[in-house]
Coordinates of C-alpha atoms in Angstrom, one line a residue:
Chain A
M1 CA 169.7 140.8 18.6
S2 CA 168.2 138.3 16.2
M3 CA 166.4 135.3 17.6
L4 CA 167.3 132.9 14.9
V5 CA 170.1 133.4 12.4
I6 CA 170.3 131.2 9.3
D7 CA 173.5 131.8 7.5
D8 CA 174.2 130.6 4.0
I9 CA 172.8 127.1 4.3
T10 CA 173.0 124.7 1.4
L11 CA 171.4 121.3 1.2
S12 CA 171.5 118.9 -1.7
F13 CA 169.6 115.7 -2.2
G14 CA 171.8 113.9 -4.7
G15 CA 172.4 116.4 -7.5
N16 CA 169.3 118.4 -6.6
K17 CA 170.0 121.6 -4.6
A18 CA 167.0 122.0 -2.3
L19 CA 168.6 125.0 -0.6
D20 CA 171.2 127.1 -2.2
G21 CA 172.9 129.6 0.1
V22 CA 169.8 130.6 2.0
S23 CA 170.4 133.3 4.7
F24 CA 167.9 135.2 6.8
S25 CA 167.2 136.0 10.4
V26 CA 164.1 136.0 12.6
E27 CA 163.7 139.0 15.0
P28 CA 162.0 138.5 18.4
G29 CA 158.3 139.3 18.3
E30 CA 157.8 139.4 14.6
T31 CA 155.7 137.1 12.4
L32 CA 157.8 136.1 9.4
A33 CA 156.2 134.4 6.5
L34 CA 158.1 132.2 4.1
I35 CA 156.4 132.0 0.7
G36 CA 157.3 130.5 -2.6
P37 CA 156.2 128.1 -5.3
N38 CA 156.2 124.3 -4.7
G39 CA 159.6 122.9 -4.3
A40 CA 161.1 126.2 -3.3
G41 CA 162.6 124.7 -0.2
K42 CA 160.3 126.3 2.4
S43 CA 159.6 123.1 4.4
T44 CA 163.2 122.1 3.9
V45 CA 164.2 125.2 5.9
F46 CA 161.9 124.0 8.7
N47 CA 163.3 120.6 8.6
V48 CA 166.8 122.0 8.9
I49 CA 165.9 124.1 11.9
S50 CA 164.2 121.0 13.5
R51 CA 167.3 119.0 12.8
F52 CA 165.6 116.4 10.7
Y53 CA 168.0 117.4 7.9
R54 CA 171.6 118.3 8.1
P55 CA 172.7 121.0 5.7
T56 CA 175.7 120.5 3.5
S57 CA 177.1 123.8 4.6
G58 CA 176.2 126.9 6.5
S59 CA 175.1 127.6 10.1
V60 CA 171.9 127.9 12.1
R61 CA 172.2 129.8 15.3
Y62 CA 169.4 130.3 17.9
G63 CA 170.1 132.7 20.7
G64 CA 173.9 132.2 20.4
Q65 CA 173.5 128.4 20.3
D66 CA 174.6 126.4 17.2
L67 CA 171.6 124.3 16.4
L68 CA 173.6 122.0 14.0
Q69 CA 175.5 120.7 17.1
L70 CA 172.3 119.4 18.6
Q71 CA 170.0 116.4 17.8
A72 CA 166.4 116.7 16.8
H73 CA 165.0 116.0 20.3
E74 CA 167.2 118.7 21.9
I75 CA 165.5 121.5 19.9
A76 CA 162.2 121.6 21.7
P77 CA 163.7 122.3 25.2
L78 CA 165.3 125.4 23.7
G79 CA 161.9 126.8 23.0
I80 CA 161.3 126.0 19.4
A81 CA 158.1 124.1 18.5
R82 CA 156.6 123.3 15.2
T83 CA 153.7 121.9 13.2
F84 CA 153.8 119.8 10.1
Q85 CA 152.4 120.2 6.6
N86 CA 150.7 116.8 6.7
I87 CA 149.7 116.8 10.4
E88 CA 151.7 114.5 12.5
L89 CA 149.4 113.9 15.5
F90 CA 149.3 110.8 17.8
E91 CA 146.3 109.4 16.1
N92 CA 145.3 106.8 18.7
A93 CA 145.5 109.1 21.7
T94 CA 143.0 111.6 23.0
V95 CA 143.4 115.3 22.3
L96 CA 144.3 115.8 26.0
N97 CA 147.1 113.2 25.8
N98 CA 148.4 114.8 22.6
L99 CA 148.7 118.1 24.3
L100 CA 150.2 116.5 27.4
V101 CA 152.9 115.0 25.1
G102 CA 153.4 118.6 23.9
R103 CA 154.6 119.4 27.4
H104 CA 157.2 116.6 27.4
A105 CA 160.1 119.0 27.1
R106 CA 158.8 121.0 30.1
T107 CA 158.0 117.9 32.3
P108 CA 160.6 116.0 34.3
S109 CA 160.2 112.3 33.9
N110 CA 161.4 109.5 36.1
W111 CA 160.1 106.1 35.1
T112 CA 160.8 104.4 38.5
R113 CA 158.8 107.0 40.3
E114 CA 156.0 107.0 37.7
F115 CA 155.7 103.2 38.1
F116 CA 154.7 103.7 41.8
F117 CA 152.9 107.0 41.0
G118 CA 153.6 108.8 44.3
G119 CA 152.6 112.3 45.4
A120 CA 155.2 114.0 43.3
T121 CA 154.1 112.3 40.1
R122 CA 150.5 113.2 40.8
A123 CA 151.3 116.8 41.5
G124 CA 153.3 116.9 38.2
E125 CA 150.3 115.5 36.4
R126 CA 147.9 118.1 37.9
F127 CA 150.3 120.9 37.0
A128 CA 150.6 119.6 33.4
R129 CA 146.8 119.5 33.1
R130 CA 146.4 123.0 34.4
K131 CA 148.9 124.2 31.8
V132 CA 147.2 122.3 29.0
E133 CA 143.8 123.5 30.1
E134 CA 145.0 127.1 29.5
V135 CA 145.9 126.3 25.9
L136 CA 142.6 124.4 25.4
D137 CA 140.8 127.5 26.5
L138 CA 142.9 129.8 24.4
L139 CA 142.3 127.8 21.2
D140 CA 138.7 126.9 22.0
L141 CA 139.2 123.2 22.1
Q142 CA 137.5 122.3 25.3
H143 CA 134.7 120.3 23.7
L144 CA 137.3 118.1 21.9
R145 CA 139.3 117.4 25.1
D146 CA 138.6 113.6 25.4
E147 CA 138.1 112.8 21.7
I148 CA 140.5 110.4 20.0
V149 CA 142.4 112.2 17.3
R150 CA 141.6 109.7 14.5
D151 CA 137.9 110.5 14.9
L152 CA 138.4 114.3 14.3
P153 CA 137.9 116.1 11.0
Y154 CA 140.8 117.7 9.3
G155 CA 140.2 121.2 10.4
A156 CA 140.1 120.2 14.1
R157 CA 143.3 118.3 13.7
K158 CA 145.0 121.4 12.4
N159 CA 144.0 123.2 15.6
V160 CA 145.0 120.4 17.8
E161 CA 148.4 120.3 16.2
L162 CA 148.8 124.0 16.8
A163 CA 147.7 123.6 20.4
R164 CA 150.2 120.8 20.9
A165 CA 153.0 123.1 19.7
V166 CA 151.8 125.9 22.0
C167 CA 151.8 123.5 24.9
A168 CA 155.6 123.1 24.5
E169 CA 155.8 126.8 25.7
P170 CA 157.9 127.9 22.7
K171 CA 159.5 131.2 22.2
L172 CA 159.6 130.5 18.5
L173 CA 156.8 128.7 16.7
L174 CA 157.4 127.1 13.3
L175 CA 154.1 126.7 11.4
D176 CA 154.2 124.7 8.2
E177 CA 151.1 125.7 6.2
P178 CA 148.7 126.4 9.1
A179 CA 145.9 127.2 6.6
S180 CA 146.3 124.4 4.0
G181 CA 143.2 122.3 3.6
L182 CA 141.0 124.6 5.7
N183 CA 137.8 126.2 4.4
P184 CA 137.6 130.0 4.4
E185 CA 135.8 130.1 7.8
E186 CA 138.4 127.9 9.4
V187 CA 141.2 130.1 7.9
A188 CA 139.6 133.1 9.5
D189 CA 139.5 131.2 12.9
M190 CA 143.1 130.2 12.4
A191 CA 144.2 133.8 11.7
F192 CA 142.3 134.9 14.9
W193 CA 144.0 132.2 17.0
L194 CA 147.5 133.0 15.6
Q195 CA 146.9 136.6 16.5
D196 CA 145.9 135.5 20.0
I197 CA 149.0 133.4 20.4
R198 CA 151.2 136.2 19.2
E199 CA 149.7 138.9 21.4
E200 CA 148.8 137.0 24.6
L201 CA 151.8 134.7 24.7
G202 CA 154.3 136.8 22.9
I203 CA 155.5 134.0 20.7
T204 CA 157.5 134.7 17.6
I205 CA 156.1 133.0 14.6
L206 CA 157.9 131.7 11.5
M207 CA 155.4 130.3 9.0
V208 CA 155.2 128.8 5.6
E209 CA 152.0 129.7 3.9
H210 CA 150.4 129.8 0.5
N211 CA 147.3 131.6 1.5
M212 CA 148.3 135.2 0.8
G213 CA 145.2 136.6 2.6
L214 CA 146.4 135.0 5.8
V215 CA 150.0 136.1 5.2
A216 CA 148.9 139.7 4.5
R217 CA 146.8 139.7 7.7
L218 CA 149.4 138.3 10.0
A219 CA 152.9 138.6 8.7
T220 CA 155.0 141.6 9.7
R221 CA 157.7 140.6 7.3
C222 CA 157.8 138.2 4.3
I223 CA 160.5 136.2 2.5
A224 CA 160.1 134.7 -0.9
L225 CA 162.0 131.6 -1.8
A226 CA 162.3 129.9 -5.2
S227 CA 164.5 127.0 -6.2
G228 CA 166.3 127.1 -2.9
R229 CA 167.3 130.7 -3.1
V230 CA 166.0 133.8 -1.3
L231 CA 164.3 136.0 -4.0
A232 CA 163.1 138.9 -2.0
Q233 CA 162.4 140.0 1.5
G234 CA 160.5 142.9 3.0
S235 CA 157.0 143.8 3.9
V236 CA 154.3 141.6 2.3
A237 CA 153.3 144.4 -0.2
E238 CA 156.9 144.8 -1.3
V239 CA 157.5 141.1 -1.8
R240 CA 154.2 140.8 -3.7
A241 CA 155.2 143.6 -6.0
D242 CA 158.7 142.2 -6.6
R243 CA 159.4 141.4 -10.3
E244 CA 161.5 138.3 -9.5
V245 CA 158.8 136.9 -7.3
R246 CA 156.1 137.4 -9.9
R247 CA 158.3 135.7 -12.5
A248 CA 158.9 132.7 -10.2
Y249 CA 155.2 132.3 -9.6
L250 CA 153.8 133.2 -13.0
G251 CA 156.6 132.4 -15.5
T252 CA 158.8 134.7 -17.5
A253 CA 156.1 136.1 -19.8
A254 CA 154.6 138.1 -17.0
Chain B
M1 CA 124.6 106.2 28.0
R2 CA 126.2 107.5 31.1
V3 CA 128.3 110.6 30.7
L4 CA 130.9 111.2 33.2
F5 CA 131.0 114.8 34.4
K6 CA 134.5 115.7 35.4
T7 CA 135.0 118.2 38.1
S8 CA 138.6 117.8 39.0
Y9 CA 141.9 116.9 37.3
D10 CA 142.2 113.9 39.6
Q11 CA 139.3 112.3 37.8
D12 CA 141.5 112.4 34.7
I13 CA 144.4 111.0 36.5
D14 CA 142.8 108.3 38.7
H15 CA 142.4 104.7 37.6
L16 CA 138.9 103.3 37.0
V17 CA 136.9 106.5 37.4
D18 CA 133.8 105.0 35.7
P19 CA 131.7 103.4 38.4
G20 CA 130.6 100.5 36.1
E21 CA 134.2 99.7 35.2
R22 CA 135.2 99.9 38.9
I23 CA 132.5 97.3 39.7
R24 CA 133.5 95.0 36.9
V25 CA 137.2 95.1 37.9
G26 CA 136.2 94.6 41.6
L27 CA 134.2 91.6 40.7
V28 CA 137.0 90.0 38.7
I29 CA 139.5 90.6 41.6
A30 CA 137.0 89.2 44.1
A31 CA 136.4 86.1 42.0
A32 CA 140.2 85.6 41.6
L33 CA 140.6 85.9 45.4
A34 CA 137.8 83.5 46.1
A35 CA 138.8 81.0 43.4
P36 CA 140.8 78.6 45.8
L37 CA 137.5 78.0 47.7
F38 CA 135.7 76.7 44.7
V39 CA 138.0 75.1 42.3
S40 CA 140.2 72.0 42.4
S41 CA 143.9 72.1 43.2
Y42 CA 144.7 71.1 39.6
F43 CA 142.6 73.9 38.2
L44 CA 144.5 76.3 40.5
S45 CA 147.8 75.4 39.0
E46 CA 146.2 75.9 35.6
L47 CA 145.2 79.4 36.8
S48 CA 148.7 80.0 37.9
I49 CA 150.0 79.2 34.4
F50 CA 147.3 81.6 33.1
I51 CA 148.7 84.3 35.4
C52 CA 152.2 83.8 34.0
Y53 CA 150.9 84.2 30.5
A54 CA 148.9 87.3 31.5
L55 CA 152.1 88.8 32.9
A56 CA 154.1 87.9 29.8
G57 CA 151.3 89.4 27.7
I58 CA 151.5 92.7 29.6
G59 CA 155.2 92.6 29.0
L60 CA 154.8 92.3 25.3
M61 CA 151.9 94.8 25.3
V62 CA 154.3 97.4 26.7
L63 CA 156.5 96.9 23.7
L64 CA 154.1 96.1 20.9
G65 CA 150.9 97.6 22.0
F66 CA 152.1 100.8 23.6
T67 CA 155.5 101.5 22.0
G68 CA 154.7 100.0 18.6
Q69 CA 157.9 97.9 18.5
V70 CA 157.3 94.4 17.2
S71 CA 159.1 91.6 19.0
F72 CA 158.9 88.1 17.4
G73 CA 161.2 86.6 20.0
H74 CA 159.7 87.5 23.3
A75 CA 159.8 84.0 24.6
A76 CA 163.5 84.5 24.9
F77 CA 162.9 86.9 27.8
L78 CA 160.6 84.3 29.3
G79 CA 163.5 81.9 29.1
I80 CA 166.1 84.3 30.5
G81 CA 163.8 85.1 33.4
A82 CA 163.1 81.4 34.1
Y83 CA 166.7 80.4 33.9
A84 CA 167.9 83.3 36.0
Q85 CA 165.3 82.5 38.7
A86 CA 166.3 78.8 38.8
A87 CA 170.0 79.5 38.8
L88 CA 169.8 82.2 41.5
L89 CA 167.7 79.9 43.7
T90 CA 170.1 77.0 43.2
H91 CA 172.9 79.3 44.4
G92 CA 171.0 80.0 47.6
V93 CA 169.5 83.5 46.7
P94 CA 166.2 83.8 48.6
F95 CA 163.0 84.0 46.5
V96 CA 162.1 87.6 47.4
I97 CA 165.4 88.8 45.9
S98 CA 165.8 86.3 43.1
L99 CA 162.5 87.1 41.4
P100 CA 163.1 90.9 41.1
L101 CA 166.7 90.1 40.1
A102 CA 165.5 87.7 37.4
G103 CA 163.3 90.5 36.1
L104 CA 166.2 93.0 36.1
I105 CA 168.6 90.5 34.4
S106 CA 166.0 90.0 31.7
G107 CA 165.4 93.7 31.5
A108 CA 169.0 94.5 31.1
V109 CA 169.3 92.0 28.2
G110 CA 166.2 93.6 26.7
A111 CA 167.6 97.1 27.0
A112 CA 170.8 95.9 25.2
L113 CA 168.7 94.4 22.4
G114 CA 166.6 97.6 22.3
R115 CA 169.8 99.7 22.0
A116 CA 170.9 97.6 19.1
V117 CA 167.6 97.7 17.2
S118 CA 166.5 101.2 18.1
K119 CA 166.9 102.4 14.5
M120 CA 165.0 99.5 12.9
H121 CA 161.3 99.5 11.9
G122 CA 158.7 96.9 11.0
F123 CA 159.9 93.9 9.1
Y124 CA 163.6 94.4 9.9
L125 CA 162.8 94.7 13.6
A126 CA 160.8 91.5 13.5
V127 CA 163.6 89.6 11.9
A128 CA 166.2 91.1 14.3
T129 CA 164.1 90.1 17.4
L130 CA 163.5 86.7 15.9
A131 CA 167.2 86.2 15.4
F132 CA 167.8 87.3 18.9
A133 CA 165.4 84.6 20.2
I134 CA 167.1 81.9 18.2
V135 CA 170.5 83.0 19.5
T136 CA 169.3 83.1 23.0
E137 CA 168.0 79.5 22.7
S138 CA 171.4 78.4 21.5
V139 CA 173.2 80.3 24.2
I140 CA 171.1 78.8 26.9
G141 CA 171.8 75.4 25.5
A142 CA 175.5 76.0 25.3
A143 CA 176.0 77.7 28.7
E144 CA 176.1 74.3 30.5
P145 CA 177.7 75.4 33.8
I146 CA 174.8 77.8 34.6
T147 CA 171.9 76.3 32.7
G148 CA 172.7 72.7 32.6
G149 CA 172.5 72.8 28.8
H150 CA 170.3 70.4 27.1
M151 CA 170.3 68.2 30.1
G152 CA 168.0 70.7 31.7
L153 CA 167.9 72.4 35.1
Q154 CA 165.9 71.5 38.2
V155 CA 163.9 74.4 39.6
P156 CA 164.0 74.6 43.5
A157 CA 160.6 75.1 45.3
I158 CA 159.5 78.5 46.4
S159 CA 160.3 79.3 49.9
F160 CA 159.6 82.5 51.9
F161 CA 161.9 83.1 54.9
G162 CA 162.3 79.4 55.4
F163 CA 158.6 78.7 54.9
E164 CA 158.1 76.5 51.8
L165 CA 155.1 77.0 49.6
T166 CA 153.9 73.5 48.9
E167 CA 150.2 73.9 48.4
N168 CA 148.8 75.1 45.0
W169 CA 146.6 77.7 46.6
Q170 CA 149.7 79.4 48.3
V171 CA 151.5 79.6 45.0
Y172 CA 148.3 80.9 43.3
Y173 CA 147.9 83.7 45.8
L174 CA 151.6 84.7 45.4
Y175 CA 151.3 84.8 41.7
L176 CA 148.0 86.7 41.8
A177 CA 149.7 89.3 44.1
V178 CA 152.6 89.7 41.6
L179 CA 150.1 90.0 38.7
L180 CA 148.1 92.7 40.4
F181 CA 151.2 94.6 41.4
I182 CA 152.5 94.6 37.8
I183 CA 149.1 95.6 36.4
W184 CA 149.0 98.5 38.8
G185 CA 152.5 99.6 38.0
T186 CA 152.0 99.3 34.3
A187 CA 148.8 101.3 34.5
N188 CA 150.6 103.9 36.5
L189 CA 153.3 104.2 33.9
M190 CA 150.7 104.6 31.2
R191 CA 149.0 107.5 32.9
A192 CA 152.4 109.3 33.4
P193 CA 154.8 111.0 31.1
A194 CA 156.5 107.7 30.5
G195 CA 153.4 106.1 29.0
R196 CA 152.6 109.1 26.9
S197 CA 156.1 109.2 25.4
M198 CA 155.8 105.5 24.5
I199 CA 152.5 106.2 22.7
A200 CA 154.1 109.2 21.0
V201 CA 156.9 107.0 19.7
R202 CA 154.3 104.4 18.5
D203 CA 152.1 107.0 16.6
S204 CA 154.6 109.4 15.2
E205 CA 158.3 109.3 15.7
T206 CA 158.7 112.5 13.7
S207 CA 156.6 114.7 15.9
A208 CA 157.8 112.9 19.1
R209 CA 161.3 114.1 18.2
S210 CA 160.1 117.6 17.4
L211 CA 158.5 117.7 20.9
G212 CA 161.7 116.8 22.6
I213 CA 161.3 113.1 23.0
D214 CA 164.5 111.1 22.6
V215 CA 163.0 108.3 20.5
A216 CA 165.9 105.9 20.8
R217 CA 166.0 106.3 24.6
I218 CA 162.3 105.7 24.9
K219 CA 162.6 102.5 22.8
V220 CA 165.5 101.2 25.0
R221 CA 163.4 101.9 28.2
A222 CA 160.3 100.3 26.7
F223 CA 162.4 97.2 25.8
F224 CA 163.7 97.2 29.4
V225 CA 160.3 97.4 31.0
S226 CA 158.8 94.9 28.6
A227 CA 161.7 92.4 29.0
A228 CA 161.7 92.9 32.8
I229 CA 158.0 92.1 33.1
T230 CA 158.3 89.1 30.8
G231 CA 161.3 88.0 32.8
V232 CA 159.3 88.0 36.0
A233 CA 156.7 86.0 34.2
G234 CA 159.4 83.5 33.2
G235 CA 160.7 83.4 36.8
L236 CA 157.2 82.5 38.0
M237 CA 156.6 80.0 35.2
A238 CA 159.8 78.2 36.0
H239 CA 158.3 76.9 39.3
L240 CA 155.3 75.5 37.4
L241 CA 157.5 73.7 34.9
F242 CA 159.8 72.2 37.6
Y243 CA 162.3 71.3 35.0
L244 CA 163.7 73.8 32.4
S245 CA 165.2 72.9 29.0
P246 CA 166.1 75.3 26.2
E247 CA 163.4 74.1 23.9
T248 CA 160.7 75.2 26.3
F249 CA 161.1 78.8 25.2
S250 CA 161.1 78.2 21.5
L251 CA 159.7 80.1 18.5
L252 CA 156.2 78.5 19.2
E253 CA 156.2 80.2 22.6
S254 CA 157.0 83.5 21.0
L255 CA 154.3 83.1 18.5
R256 CA 151.9 82.2 21.3
L257 CA 152.7 85.5 23.1
M258 CA 152.3 87.4 19.9
L259 CA 149.0 85.7 19.3
M260 CA 147.9 86.7 22.8
V261 CA 148.4 90.4 22.4
V262 CA 147.0 90.6 18.9
V263 CA 143.9 88.5 19.7
G264 CA 143.4 90.2 23.0
G265 CA 143.6 93.7 21.6
L266 CA 146.6 95.8 21.0
G267 CA 147.1 98.9 23.1
T268 CA 145.3 98.1 26.4
I269 CA 146.3 96.2 29.5
S270 CA 142.9 94.5 29.4
G271 CA 143.8 93.2 25.9
A272 CA 146.7 91.2 27.4
I273 CA 144.4 89.6 30.0
F274 CA 141.8 88.7 27.4
G275 CA 144.5 87.3 25.2
A276 CA 145.9 85.2 28.0
I277 CA 142.4 83.7 28.6
F278 CA 142.1 82.9 24.9
V279 CA 145.6 81.3 24.8
S280 CA 144.8 79.2 27.9
F281 CA 141.8 77.7 26.2
L282 CA 143.4 77.3 22.8
P283 CA 145.1 73.9 23.5
N284 CA 141.6 72.5 24.2
V285 CA 140.3 73.9 21.0
I286 CA 143.3 72.5 19.0
D287 CA 142.6 69.1 20.5
L288 CA 139.0 69.4 19.5
V289 CA 140.0 70.3 15.9
R290 CA 142.5 67.4 15.8
A291 CA 139.7 65.0 16.6
F292 CA 137.8 66.1 13.5
L293 CA 140.7 66.1 11.1
P294 CA 141.8 63.1 9.1
S295 CA 144.8 61.6 10.8
A296 CA 147.1 62.4 7.9
L297 CA 146.5 66.1 8.7
A298 CA 146.1 65.9 12.5
D299 CA 149.4 64.2 13.0
Q300 CA 151.3 66.6 10.9
A301 CA 154.0 68.4 12.8
G302 CA 153.5 72.2 12.9
L303 CA 149.7 72.2 13.1
E304 CA 150.0 74.7 16.0
Y305 CA 152.1 77.0 14.0
L306 CA 149.6 77.0 11.2
L307 CA 146.7 77.6 13.5
F308 CA 148.5 80.4 15.4
G309 CA 149.4 82.1 12.2
A310 CA 146.0 81.8 10.8
I311 CA 144.3 83.2 13.9
I312 CA 146.7 86.1 14.0
A313 CA 146.1 86.9 10.3
L314 CA 142.3 86.6 10.6
F315 CA 142.2 88.9 13.6
I316 CA 144.3 91.5 12.0
M317 CA 142.0 91.4 8.9
F318 CA 138.6 91.3 10.6
E319 CA 139.0 92.6 14.2
P320 CA 142.2 94.6 14.5
L321 CA 141.1 95.7 18.0
G322 CA 141.0 92.2 19.2
I323 CA 138.7 90.6 21.8
Y324 CA 138.9 93.8 23.9
G325 CA 137.6 95.8 20.9
R326 CA 134.7 93.3 20.5
W327 CA 133.9 93.8 24.2
R328 CA 133.9 97.6 23.9
K329 CA 131.4 97.3 21.0
L330 CA 129.2 94.9 22.9
R331 CA 129.3 97.3 25.9
L332 CA 128.4 100.3 23.7
F333 CA 125.6 98.2 22.1
I334 CA 124.1 97.5 25.5
E335 CA 124.6 101.1 26.8
T336 CA 123.1 102.8 23.8
Y337 CA 120.4 100.2 22.9
P338 CA 118.5 100.7 20.6
Y339 CA 120.6 103.5 19.1
Y340 CA 123.8 101.6 18.4
R341 CA 125.2 102.3 15.0
R342 CA 127.7 100.1 13.2
A343 CA 129.4 103.2 11.8
T344 CA 130.5 104.3 15.3
F345 CA 133.6 102.0 15.0
V346 CA 134.2 102.4 11.3
R347 CA 137.4 104.2 10.9
Q348 CA 137.3 107.6 9.4
K349 CA 139.2 108.4 6.3
R350 CA 142.9 108.5 6.9
Y351 CA 144.7 111.6 5.9
L352 CA 147.9 111.7 4.0
K353 CA 150.7 111.0 6.4
S354 CA 154.3 111.7 5.4
E355 CA 156.8 109.1 6.2
R356 CA 159.8 110.9 4.7
F357 CA 161.8 111.2 7.9
R358 CA 160.7 108.4 10.1

């Protein structure tokens, strides 16, 4: 059974149709890449799944649950975590604290108890740190543990954001351009870590990416969007060879 | 420079792991405990006022420094706490119950305000909280049966199980105990999931939501905690004022609280304490400035407003981290001498941050 089913969603901003009848599904265990030119609606799909946008019509179901019935903060507890195209970290907090916030959906919180910080709270904090430490090890971030995020370079921030999403213990990970702004070496590292995440933690990945090298290396399946419509889907090679896709990227003369 | 080598998670979790910091805080507490032996009774009551401001500063810090929600009318909670305390004591509620109750009442009003403004940001939030403060002042003035209206309200003395606190040193120790308790509790909150979710809301509401944080709920709770602490500060302050009138908790007082946290340093509990010290000395400075100004200027109404505003603006422009930030730089300068570099604290380039769906 499909993990995530997106059925015929349409979303307009004023007269501009950002999504126009988009349907696809994500199968458990796969790495699905969404590609397409700028303004194709890739990030909009993510923002619909995260419930930042409400589509005009259509449905989004995750494991039998209608996501459109839920609010944005009720998505993470279901096991869907995401990263952002422009990095949305907590800039004035340490890397460790950023990752601990990542565990919010997995940590019970009782403000009265936390005010007095009794044994249960301390035990919870220790447990959360142990979990976060595993992710720090997996993504090789140990040396940045106590750094403040605003002091980090761009590439490191990308990794921290990925780590924070992994800390939420997702079953489905939405990555919005994990390789954008990274140099070739960092892209290679990113590909390596994403493979690790997929294989060691068994997380299903849905990603938006422009770097076709990374897509070819990681994606088991690929969907091309343009102007809010699905142009083609299939293996990366098939989608790359598709005439419609070439036309969308390169113009009609091609 | 000392590097702390961590060997257990508890070193992450515990307060004051750094030995130097532990000694400094220990010294301050020891000095505070010993103060009644060395200073005059008058100065002790000044110190008690300082404690009230420090408490109120911590209250506002929870909201502004940790959760990033601006409140331009925080003196309203000081007023609600003070009036609740006085009214409860007048009706025969014992002090040990009335003070927490005053905090809870103030907190409840704060939560209601937080619920109403949870979708507002920046300028709109500032205006809404300002309006709230003005309304509160009028309501206190109009609610004569409880508050005595503009005639004022007498504050009964503090008594503990029939034992009245008449000496200034007794009051001082009581206030110090409350302050230390609140600092401890707030620091506890900040090292727990509660504090982290407040900081998450401050730094990025978008990703906070995507990680499962109910932003509106965190804001309401932050308003509650902030207003409750400020309410307790108000309850304590009432006893030092002896006589309450609605004008006591005016806009100027709100501005003073704002000044305190901005000048002290946003985002740390120490910042609130530093700010309270600054604000306690400020009246003396203003008097000094008055003496030098021509009388046409010195006698103008609103000189305090002008100075408060100017100081806030100057700090935001030149030292956004406040006195606490200055102190950190000084400490680093000493620890790393002669290798200190100015550039350590220069902010790195900010990367594009989307604000499309705040």
